[in-house]
Backbone as CSV, one residue per row, in Angstrom:
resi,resn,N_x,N_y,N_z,CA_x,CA_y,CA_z,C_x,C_y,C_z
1,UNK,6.017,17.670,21.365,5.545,17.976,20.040,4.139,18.553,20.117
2,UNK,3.846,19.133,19.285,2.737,20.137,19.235,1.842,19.279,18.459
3,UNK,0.359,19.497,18.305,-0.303,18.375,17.823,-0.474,19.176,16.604
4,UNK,-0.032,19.908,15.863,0.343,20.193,14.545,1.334,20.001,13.808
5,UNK,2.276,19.152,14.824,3.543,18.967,14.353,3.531,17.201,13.905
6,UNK,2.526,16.516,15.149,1.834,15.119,15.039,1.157,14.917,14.063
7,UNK,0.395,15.688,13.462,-0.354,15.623,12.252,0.314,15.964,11.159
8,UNK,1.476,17.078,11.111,2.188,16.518,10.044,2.842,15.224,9.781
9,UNK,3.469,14.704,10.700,3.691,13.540,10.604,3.993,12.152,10.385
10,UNK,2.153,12.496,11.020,1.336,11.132,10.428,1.204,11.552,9.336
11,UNK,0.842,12.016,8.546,0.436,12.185,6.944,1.941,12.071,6.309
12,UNK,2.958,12.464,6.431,4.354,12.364,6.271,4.612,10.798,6.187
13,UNK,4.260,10.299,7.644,4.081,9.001,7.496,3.305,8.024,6.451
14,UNK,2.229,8.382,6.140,1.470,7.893,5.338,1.736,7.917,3.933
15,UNK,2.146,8.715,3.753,2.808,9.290,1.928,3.773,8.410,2.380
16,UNK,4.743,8.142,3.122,5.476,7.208,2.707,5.468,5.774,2.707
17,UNK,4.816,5.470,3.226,3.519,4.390,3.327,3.053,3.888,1.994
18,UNK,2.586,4.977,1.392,2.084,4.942,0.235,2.801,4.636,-0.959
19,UNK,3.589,5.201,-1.098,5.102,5.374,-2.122,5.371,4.110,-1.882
20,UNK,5.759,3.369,-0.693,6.290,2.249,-0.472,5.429,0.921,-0.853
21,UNK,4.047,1.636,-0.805,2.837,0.613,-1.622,3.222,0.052,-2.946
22,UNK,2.957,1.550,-3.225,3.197,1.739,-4.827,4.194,0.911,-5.431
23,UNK,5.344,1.420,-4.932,6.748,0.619,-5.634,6.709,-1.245,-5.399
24,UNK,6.180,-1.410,-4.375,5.494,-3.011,-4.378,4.906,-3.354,-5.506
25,UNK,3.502,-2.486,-5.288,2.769,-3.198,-6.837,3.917,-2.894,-8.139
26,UNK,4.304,-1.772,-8.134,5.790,-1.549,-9.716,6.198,-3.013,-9.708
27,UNK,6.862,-3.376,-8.521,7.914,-4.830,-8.840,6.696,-6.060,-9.114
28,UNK,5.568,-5.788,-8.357,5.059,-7.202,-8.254,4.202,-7.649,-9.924
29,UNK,3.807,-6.165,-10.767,3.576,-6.402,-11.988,4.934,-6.751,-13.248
30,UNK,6.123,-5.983,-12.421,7.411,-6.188,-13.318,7.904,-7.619,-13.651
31,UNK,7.544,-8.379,-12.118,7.127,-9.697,-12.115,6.439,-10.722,-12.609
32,UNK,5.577,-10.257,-13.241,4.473,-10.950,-13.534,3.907,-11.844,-12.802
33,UNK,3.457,-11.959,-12.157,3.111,-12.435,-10.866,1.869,-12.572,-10.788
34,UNK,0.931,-13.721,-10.922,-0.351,-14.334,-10.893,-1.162,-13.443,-10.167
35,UNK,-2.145,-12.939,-11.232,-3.314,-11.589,-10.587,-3.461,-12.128,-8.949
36,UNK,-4.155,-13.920,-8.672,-4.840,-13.854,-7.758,-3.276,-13.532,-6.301
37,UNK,-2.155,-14.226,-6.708,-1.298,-13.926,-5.994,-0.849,-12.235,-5.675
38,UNK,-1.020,-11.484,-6.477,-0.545,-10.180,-6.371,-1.440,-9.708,-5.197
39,UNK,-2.913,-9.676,-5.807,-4.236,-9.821,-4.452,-3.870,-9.747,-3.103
40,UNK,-3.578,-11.074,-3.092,-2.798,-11.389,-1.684,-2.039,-10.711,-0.819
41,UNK,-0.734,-10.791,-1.918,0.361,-10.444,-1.476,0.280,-8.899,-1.208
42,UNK,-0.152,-7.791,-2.018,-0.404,-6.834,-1.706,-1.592,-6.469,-0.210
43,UNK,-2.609,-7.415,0.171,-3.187,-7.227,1.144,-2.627,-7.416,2.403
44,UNK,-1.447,-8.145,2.188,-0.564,-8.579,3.290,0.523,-7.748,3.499
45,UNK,1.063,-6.898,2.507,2.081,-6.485,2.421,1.118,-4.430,3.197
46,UNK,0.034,-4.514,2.595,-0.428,-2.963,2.675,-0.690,-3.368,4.359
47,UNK,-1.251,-4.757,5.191,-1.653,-4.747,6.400,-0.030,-4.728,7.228
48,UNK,0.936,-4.974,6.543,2.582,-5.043,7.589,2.552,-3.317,7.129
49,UNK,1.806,-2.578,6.506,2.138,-1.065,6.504,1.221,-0.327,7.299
50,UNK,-0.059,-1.251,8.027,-0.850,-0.647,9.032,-1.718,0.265,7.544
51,UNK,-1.599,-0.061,6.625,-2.795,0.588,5.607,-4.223,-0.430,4.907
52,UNK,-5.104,0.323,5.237,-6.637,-1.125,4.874,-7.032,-0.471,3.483
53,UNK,-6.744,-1.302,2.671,-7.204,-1.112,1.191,-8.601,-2.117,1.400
54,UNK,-9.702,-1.513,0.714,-10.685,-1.592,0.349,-10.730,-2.851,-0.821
55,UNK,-11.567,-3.432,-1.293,-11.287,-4.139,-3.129,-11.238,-3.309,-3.860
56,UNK,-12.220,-2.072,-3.876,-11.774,-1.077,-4.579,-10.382,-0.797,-4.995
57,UNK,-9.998,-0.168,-3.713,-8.309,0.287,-3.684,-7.729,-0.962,-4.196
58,UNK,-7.739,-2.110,-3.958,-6.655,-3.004,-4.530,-6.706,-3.170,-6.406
59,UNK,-8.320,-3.190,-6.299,-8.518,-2.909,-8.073,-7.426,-2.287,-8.654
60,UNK,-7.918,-0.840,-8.553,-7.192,0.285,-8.922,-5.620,0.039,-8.438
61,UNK,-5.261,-0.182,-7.691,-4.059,-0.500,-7.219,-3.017,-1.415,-9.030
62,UNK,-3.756,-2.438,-8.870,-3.408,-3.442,-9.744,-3.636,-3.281,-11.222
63,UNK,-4.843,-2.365,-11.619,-4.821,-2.450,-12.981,-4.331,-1.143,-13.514
């Protein structure tokens, strides 16, 4: 593979990464699911995706 083909990818990878974030927090608010638990669970769930959300990012994530 060509390292332009690696860098698509990874970013390929990552968008789906992301999407797969996303639809977490969808269910985990559809849930209703205790702010400080969502916290959590999303920091645990974004680190089994190899992605580091910030507090920032989880803010925004959640509200």
């Amino acid at each position: 593979m060509t390292k332009g083909k690696v860098n698509e990818m990874s970013i390929f990878v990552f968008k789906v990464r992301l999407a797969v974030l996303h639809d977490f927090v969808d269910r985990l608010k559809a849930n209703k699911v205790h702010y400080i638990l969502q916290k959590n669970m999303l920091k645990q769930y974004a680190q089994d995706l190899n992605i580091r959300l910030t507090e920032k990012m989880i803010l925004d994530l959640l509200s």
